[in-house]
C-alpha cells in the first residue's frame, strides 16, 4: 500500500481526531486543505460522565457531524465493529479506513498500556501486515507521540475489542473565500464552562482535567489563527502582533496548568489563580479573534472560465492537479514552488491571455492563489 503523505500536515495544530481527517483532506484536495478545520472557533462543552466536569472535547459523533464538510469530505458510513469484524475480509487494494479506537491498545502510541482515550488512525491491509498511518503529534509524560507509518502483525492489534470505523469520501470543496473564519465566543459560555472547575473540591481531579482542557483549547486557537492567516493570504501563519502574542499567552497557561497539576499530584500546595488565568485568555479570545480578517482579494466566480485557465497554467508549471489549486491551495504549499516558478506562471499566463498584467499588482505576497491572479487579470 502506498503511504499517504504526512509532510504537508500541520501536525502540531491538531488533536487526535482531527489529525487523520487532515491526512485524508490533503490527499483528496491538496496540501493545506486541512487548515480549514480551524475556520470556526467557539467554546462549547460537554459533561464528562466520569466526574461531571465539563470538557471541550466533543464526542466522536459531534466531530463527524461538523468536521468532514469543512475539508471536502463526507461520511458514507459509521459503524462500531469488533476487532474480528474490523480485520476480516480486508484486501490490500481496499485502501485505508479511518478508525477510532482506545489509545490504550495501540502499540505505536506512548499511551499504550497507560491511558484510555479515543484516538484516530488510518488502517489498511497489506501483504506484509496491517499498515497504520497516524499523523498525531504530542509530547506526553511517557514520551512523544510522533507522526508516522507502521506495519504491524495482527497480534499487535490483539488488545482491541471494538473500534469505530468511518468510511469517508471526497466531496465538493468550496473556494477559500466561502469559508471565512468565524469566532462564536459568548461570555456566558465561559462562565458556565469554568464554574464547575472553580467549585469542585477535588483539586487534583480539577487540575488533571484542566491540563487536557488547556492543551485542547490552545491547539484550537493556534489552528484558528493559522486559518485566519491563510484566509487573509498569508501562507506562513500569523504575523507578529496581537494574535502571536495571544497564542504565546495560551502556551503560558498550558505550562502553568501542567505545573500546578504536577505539584498537587505530589501532595504540594496548589499555585493560585489557575482557573482565573484560563478565564483571562478566554476573554482575550473575543478581542483577538472577534473580527474577520480581510480576504486576500475578491475571487472570480468559482465556475468561471478565467479561474479554470489560470489554474491550468499554474498546475502545469507546478506539476500538480488543477483541482487542488481550484480548491484554494496556495502555490507555495507545493514543494515545486519557488520564485522562478512564480515568474514562469505569470509569464505563461500573460501569454495565454495575450496581454500584460498590471505591474503595480505583481507583488509576491499578493500572488499566492488562483483567485489572486484572477483578481489581477480581470
Coordinates of C-alpha atoms in Angstrom, one line a residue:
X1 CA 0.0 0.0 0.0
X2 CA 1.4 3.4 -0.9
X3 CA 1.5 5.5 2.2
X4 CA -0.4 8.8 2.3
X5 CA 1.8 11.8 2.6
X6 CA 2.1 13.4 6.1
X7 CA 4.6 16.1 5.1
X8 CA 2.2 19.0 4.5
X9 CA 0.1 18.4 7.6
X10 CA 0.4 20.9 10.4
X11 CA 0.5 18.1 13.0
X12 CA 1.2 20.4 15.9
X13 CA -2.1 22.2 15.5
X14 CA -4.4 19.2 15.5
X15 CA -6.0 16.9 18.1
X16 CA -6.0 13.1 17.8
X17 CA -9.4 13.0 16.0
X18 CA -8.6 15.8 13.5
X19 CA -5.1 14.7 12.6
X20 CA -6.1 11.8 10.3
X21 CA -9.1 13.6 8.8
X22 CA -6.4 16.1 7.8
X23 CA -4.4 13.4 6.0
X24 CA -7.4 12.4 4.0
X25 CA -8.4 16.0 3.3
X26 CA -5.0 16.9 1.9
X27 CA -4.9 13.6 0.0
X28 CA -8.1 14.4 -1.9
X29 CA -7.9 18.2 -2.2
X30 CA -4.2 19.2 -1.9
X31 CA -1.8 20.4 0.7
X32 CA -3.2 22.9 3.2
X33 CA -6.8 21.8 2.9
X34 CA -6.7 20.5 6.5
X35 CA -6.3 24.1 7.8
X36 CA -9.9 24.7 7.1
X37 CA -10.6 22.6 10.2
X38 CA -9.7 25.9 12.0
X39 CA -12.3 28.1 10.3
X40 CA -14.8 28.0 13.2
X41 CA -13.9 28.9 16.8
X42 CA -16.1 28.6 19.8
X43 CA -16.4 27.4 23.4
X44 CA -18.9 24.6 23.5
X45 CA -18.6 22.0 26.3
X46 CA -20.0 18.5 27.2
X47 CA -20.3 16.9 30.6
X48 CA -17.8 14.2 31.4
X49 CA -19.7 11.0 32.6
X50 CA -16.9 10.1 34.9
X51 CA -16.9 13.2 37.2
X52 CA -19.4 15.8 35.8
X53 CA -16.7 18.3 34.9
X54 CA -17.2 20.0 31.5
X55 CA -14.9 19.3 28.6
X56 CA -14.4 21.0 25.2
X57 CA -13.5 17.6 23.7
X58 CA -16.6 16.6 21.7
X59 CA -17.9 13.1 21.3
X60 CA -16.9 11.4 18.1
X61 CA -20.4 11.8 16.6
X62 CA -20.2 15.6 17.0
X63 CA -16.8 15.6 15.3
X64 CA -18.2 13.6 12.4
X65 CA -21.1 16.0 12.1
X66 CA -19.1 19.1 11.9
X67 CA -15.5 18.5 10.7
X68 CA -15.6 16.5 7.4
X69 CA -17.7 19.1 5.5
X70 CA -15.1 21.8 6.3
X71 CA -12.4 19.9 4.4
X72 CA -14.3 18.5 1.5
X73 CA -15.2 15.1 2.9
X74 CA -18.4 13.3 3.6
X75 CA -19.3 10.4 5.9
X76 CA -20.6 7.5 3.9
X77 CA -20.9 5.0 6.8
X78 CA -20.0 4.9 10.5
X79 CA -20.0 1.5 12.2
X80 CA -18.9 0.2 15.6
X81 CA -17.1 -3.1 14.9
X82 CA -15.5 -5.8 16.9
X83 CA -11.8 -6.5 16.4
X84 CA -12.6 -9.6 14.3
X85 CA -15.0 -7.6 12.1
X86 CA -12.5 -4.8 11.7
X87 CA -9.8 -7.1 10.4
X88 CA -12.0 -9.6 8.5
X89 CA -12.0 -9.8 4.7
X90 CA -9.7 -6.9 4.0
X91 CA -7.6 -6.9 0.8
X92 CA -4.5 -4.9 0.1
X93 CA -6.3 -2.8 -2.6
X94 CA -9.2 -1.8 -0.4
X95 CA -7.4 1.4 0.7
X96 CA -7.2 2.9 4.2
X97 CA -10.1 3.2 6.6
X98 CA -10.5 5.9 9.2
X99 CA -10.6 4.2 12.6
X100 CA -11.1 5.5 16.1
X101 CA -10.2 3.1 19.0
X102 CA -8.9 3.3 22.6
X103 CA -5.3 4.5 22.6
X104 CA -4.6 2.1 25.5
X105 CA -4.5 -0.7 22.9
X106 CA -2.5 1.0 20.1
X107 CA 1.2 -0.1 20.3
X108 CA 2.7 2.8 18.3
X109 CA 1.5 5.4 20.9
X110 CA 3.0 6.3 24.3
X111 CA -0.5 5.9 25.8
X112 CA -0.3 2.2 25.0
X113 CA -1.0 0.3 28.3
X114 CA -1.1 3.6 30.2
X115 CA -4.1 5.8 29.4
X116 CA -7.5 5.4 27.9
X117 CA -8.7 7.9 25.3
X118 CA -10.3 7.8 21.8
X119 CA -7.6 8.0 19.1
X120 CA -7.9 8.0 15.3
X121 CA -5.7 6.3 12.8
X122 CA -5.8 5.1 9.2
X123 CA -5.7 1.3 8.7
X124 CA -5.2 -0.7 5.6
X125 CA -4.4 -4.3 4.8
X126 CA -1.1 -5.2 3.1
X127 CA 0.8 -8.3 2.1
X128 CA 3.2 -7.8 4.9
X129 CA 0.8 -6.9 7.7
X130 CA -1.5 -4.2 8.8
X131 CA -0.5 -0.7 7.6
X132 CA -1.1 2.1 10.1
X133 CA -0.8 5.8 9.3
X134 CA -1.1 8.3 12.2
X135 CA -0.4 12.0 11.9
X136 CA -0.8 12.8 15.6
X137 CA 1.9 14.7 17.4
X138 CA 2.2 15.4 21.1
X139 CA 4.6 15.4 24.0
X140 CA 3.4 13.2 26.8
X141 CA 4.8 12.2 30.2
X142 CA 5.6 8.8 28.7
X143 CA 7.4 10.2 25.7
X144 CA 6.5 11.7 22.3
X145 CA 3.7 10.7 20.0
X146 CA 5.1 11.3 16.5
X147 CA 3.5 11.1 13.1
X148 CA 4.5 8.1 11.0
X149 CA 3.7 4.8 9.3
X150 CA 3.8 1.4 10.8
X151 CA 3.4 -2.2 9.5
X152 CA 2.0 -4.4 12.3
X153 CA 1.3 -8.1 12.6
X154 CA -2.3 -8.9 13.5
X155 CA -1.1 -9.9 17.0
X156 CA -0.1 -6.3 17.8
X157 CA -3.8 -5.3 17.4
X158 CA -4.9 -8.1 19.7
X159 CA -5.8 -5.7 22.6
X160 CA -8.6 -4.1 20.6
X161 CA -12.1 -5.1 21.5
X162 CA -14.2 -2.7 19.4
X163 CA -13.4 0.3 17.2
X164 CA -15.4 3.0 15.3
X165 CA -14.8 2.6 11.5
X166 CA -15.8 5.5 9.4
X167 CA -16.0 5.4 5.6
X168 CA -15.2 8.9 4.2
X169 CA -15.4 10.0 0.6
X170 CA -14.3 13.2 -1.2
X171 CA -17.0 15.9 -1.5
X172 CA -17.1 19.4 -3.1
X173 CA -14.6 21.8 -1.5
X174 CA -15.8 25.4 -1.6
X175 CA -13.4 28.2 -2.6
X176 CA -11.5 29.6 0.4
X177 CA -13.4 32.8 0.2
X178 CA -16.6 31.0 1.0
X179 CA -15.2 29.8 4.4
X180 CA -14.4 33.0 6.4
X181 CA -13.2 32.4 9.9
X182 CA -16.0 32.7 12.5
X183 CA -15.5 33.1 16.2
X184 CA -18.6 32.5 18.3
X185 CA -17.4 33.4 21.8
X186 CA -20.2 34.0 24.3
X187 CA -19.0 35.2 27.8
X188 CA -21.9 33.2 29.3
X189 CA -20.4 30.1 27.8
X190 CA -17.1 30.8 29.5
X191 CA -18.8 31.3 32.9
X192 CA -20.8 28.1 32.5
X193 CA -17.7 26.2 31.5
X194 CA -15.4 27.4 34.3
X195 CA -17.9 27.4 37.2
X196 CA -17.6 23.7 37.9
X197 CA -13.8 23.9 37.9
X198 CA -14.0 26.7 40.5
X199 CA -16.5 24.8 42.7
X200 CA -15.1 21.3 42.6
X201 CA -13.3 20.4 45.9
X202 CA -11.2 17.7 44.3
X203 CA -8.4 19.9 43.2
X204 CA -6.2 17.1 42.0
X205 CA -9.1 16.0 39.7
X206 CA -9.7 19.6 38.5
X207 CA -6.0 20.2 37.6
X208 CA -5.6 16.8 35.9
X209 CA -8.5 17.6 33.7
X210 CA -7.5 21.2 33.1
X211 CA -4.2 20.1 31.7
X212 CA -6.2 18.3 29.0
X213 CA -8.6 21.2 28.5
X214 CA -6.0 23.9 28.2
X215 CA -4.0 21.8 25.8
X216 CA -7.1 21.3 23.6
X217 CA -8.1 25.0 23.8
X218 CA -4.6 26.2 22.9
X219 CA -4.4 23.9 19.8
X220 CA -7.8 25.1 18.6
X221 CA -6.7 28.7 18.9
X222 CA -3.4 28.1 17.1
X223 CA -5.3 26.3 14.3
X224 CA -7.8 29.1 14.0
X225 CA -5.1 31.7 13.9
X226 CA -3.3 29.8 11.2
X227 CA -6.5 29.5 9.2
X228 CA -7.2 33.3 9.6
X229 CA -3.7 33.9 8.1
X230 CA -4.4 31.6 5.2
X231 CA -7.8 33.3 4.6
X232 CA -6.0 36.6 4.5
X233 CA -3.4 35.4 2.1
X234 CA -0.5 34.7 4.5
X235 CA 0.6 31.1 3.9
X236 CA 3.2 31.3 6.7
X237 CA 0.8 31.7 9.6
X238 CA 0.1 34.5 12.0
X239 CA 2.2 37.6 11.8
X240 CA 4.0 39.1 14.8
X241 CA 1.4 41.2 16.7
X242 CA -1.7 40.7 18.8
X243 CA -2.5 37.2 17.5
X244 CA 1.0 35.9 18.0
X245 CA 1.2 37.5 21.5
X246 CA -2.1 35.9 22.4
X247 CA -1.0 32.4 21.3
X248 CA 2.1 32.8 23.5
X249 CA -0.2 33.7 26.4
X250 CA -2.1 30.4 25.7
X251 CA 1.1 28.5 25.8
X252 CA 1.9 30.0 29.2
X253 CA -1.5 29.0 30.5
X254 CA -0.9 25.4 29.4
X255 CA 2.5 25.4 31.1
X256 CA 1.2 26.9 34.3
X257 CA -1.7 24.5 34.5
X258 CA 0.5 21.5 34.0
X259 CA 2.9 22.7 36.6
X260 CA 0.1 23.1 39.1
X261 CA -1.2 19.6 38.3
X262 CA 2.2 18.1 38.9
X263 CA 2.6 19.9 42.2
X264 CA -0.8 18.9 43.5
X265 CA -0.4 15.3 42.4
X266 CA 2.8 15.2 44.6
X267 CA 0.9 16.5 47.6
X268 CA 2.1 20.0 47.4
X269 CA 0.1 23.3 47.5
X270 CA -1.9 24.4 44.5
X271 CA -0.5 27.6 43.0
X272 CA -3.1 30.3 43.0
X273 CA -5.1 31.6 40.0
X274 CA -5.0 28.7 37.6
X275 CA -8.7 29.0 36.6
X276 CA -8.5 32.8 36.6
X277 CA -5.6 32.7 34.1
X278 CA -7.7 30.5 31.9
X279 CA -10.6 32.8 32.2
X280 CA -8.4 35.7 31.2
X281 CA -7.2 34.2 27.9
X282 CA -10.7 33.0 27.1
X283 CA -11.9 36.6 27.5
X284 CA -9.0 37.8 25.3
X285 CA -10.1 35.4 22.6
X286 CA -13.1 37.7 22.0
X287 CA -10.8 40.7 21.4
X288 CA -8.2 39.0 19.3
X289 CA -10.5 36.8 17.1
X290 CA -13.7 38.8 17.2
X291 CA -13.4 40.2 13.7
X292 CA -13.0 38.5 10.4
X293 CA -9.7 39.4 8.6
X294 CA -10.0 40.8 5.1
X295 CA -9.5 38.1 2.4
X296 CA -6.6 38.3 0.0
X297 CA -8.8 39.7 -2.7
X298 CA -12.3 39.3 -4.2
X299 CA -12.3 35.9 -6.1
X300 CA -13.5 35.4 -9.6
X301 CA -16.7 33.2 -9.9
X302 CA -16.0 29.7 -8.9
X303 CA -17.1 28.2 -12.2
X304 CA -15.6 31.0 -14.3
X305 CA -13.5 30.3 -17.4
X306 CA -10.8 32.6 -16.1
X307 CA -10.3 30.5 -13.0
X308 CA -10.0 27.4 -15.0
X309 CA -7.5 28.9 -17.3
X310 CA -5.4 30.3 -14.5
X311 CA -5.5 27.0 -12.6
X312 CA -4.5 25.1 -15.7
X313 CA -1.4 27.3 -16.3
X314 CA -0.3 27.2 -12.6
X315 CA -0.9 23.5 -12.4
X316 CA 1.2 22.8 -15.5
X317 CA 4.1 24.8 -14.1
X318 CA 3.9 23.3 -10.6
X319 CA 3.1 19.7 -11.8
X320 CA 0.1 19.4 -9.5
X321 CA -3.6 18.8 -10.2
X322 CA -5.6 21.8 -11.2
X323 CA -8.4 20.7 -8.8
X324 CA -6.1 21.3 -5.9
X325 CA -5.5 24.9 -7.0
X326 CA -9.2 25.5 -7.7
X327 CA -9.9 24.3 -4.2
X328 CA -7.9 27.2 -2.8
X329 CA -4.5 25.6 -2.1
X330 CA -1.7 28.3 -2.2
X331 CA 1.0 27.9 -4.8
X332 CA 3.7 27.9 -2.1
X333 CA 2.2 24.9 -0.3
X334 CA 3.6 22.7 -3.0
X335 CA 7.3 21.6 -3.0
X336 CA 7.8 22.6 -6.6
X337 CA 7.0 26.2 -5.9
X338 CA 9.8 28.8 -6.0
X339 CA 10.2 32.4 -7.1
X340 CA 11.3 31.1 -10.5
X341 CA 8.1 29.1 -10.8
X342 CA 6.1 32.1 -9.9
X343 CA 7.7 34.2 -12.6
X344 CA 7.0 31.3 -15.1
X345 CA 3.3 31.2 -14.0
X346 CA 3.0 35.0 -14.6
X347 CA 4.7 34.9 -18.0
X348 CA 2.8 31.9 -19.2
X349 CA -0.5 33.4 -18.0
X350 CA 0.2 36.6 -19.8
X351 CA 0.9 34.6 -23.0
X352 CA -2.2 32.6 -22.6
X353 CA -4.3 35.7 -22.0
X354 CA -2.4 37.6 -24.7
X355 CA -2.0 40.7 -22.5
X356 CA 0.2 42.0 -19.8
X357 CA -0.9 42.0 -16.2
X358 CA -0.8 45.3 -14.2
X359 CA 2.8 45.6 -13.0
X360 CA 1.7 47.5 -9.8
X361 CA -0.2 44.5 -8.7
X362 CA 2.6 42.0 -9.2
X363 CA 3.7 41.9 -5.5
X364 CA 4.7 38.4 -4.4
X365 CA 2.6 38.3 -1.3
X366 CA -0.5 39.0 -3.5
X367 CA 0.3 36.2 -5.9
X368 CA -0.3 33.0 -3.8
X369 CA -3.5 31.5 -5.2
X370 CA -5.6 31.2 -8.4
X371 CA -8.0 33.8 -7.1
X372 CA -5.2 36.3 -6.6
X373 CA -4.2 36.0 -10.2
X374 CA -7.8 36.2 -11.3
X375 CA -8.4 39.4 -9.4
X376 CA -5.4 41.0 -11.2
X377 CA -6.3 39.6 -14.6
X378 CA -10.0 40.6 -14.7

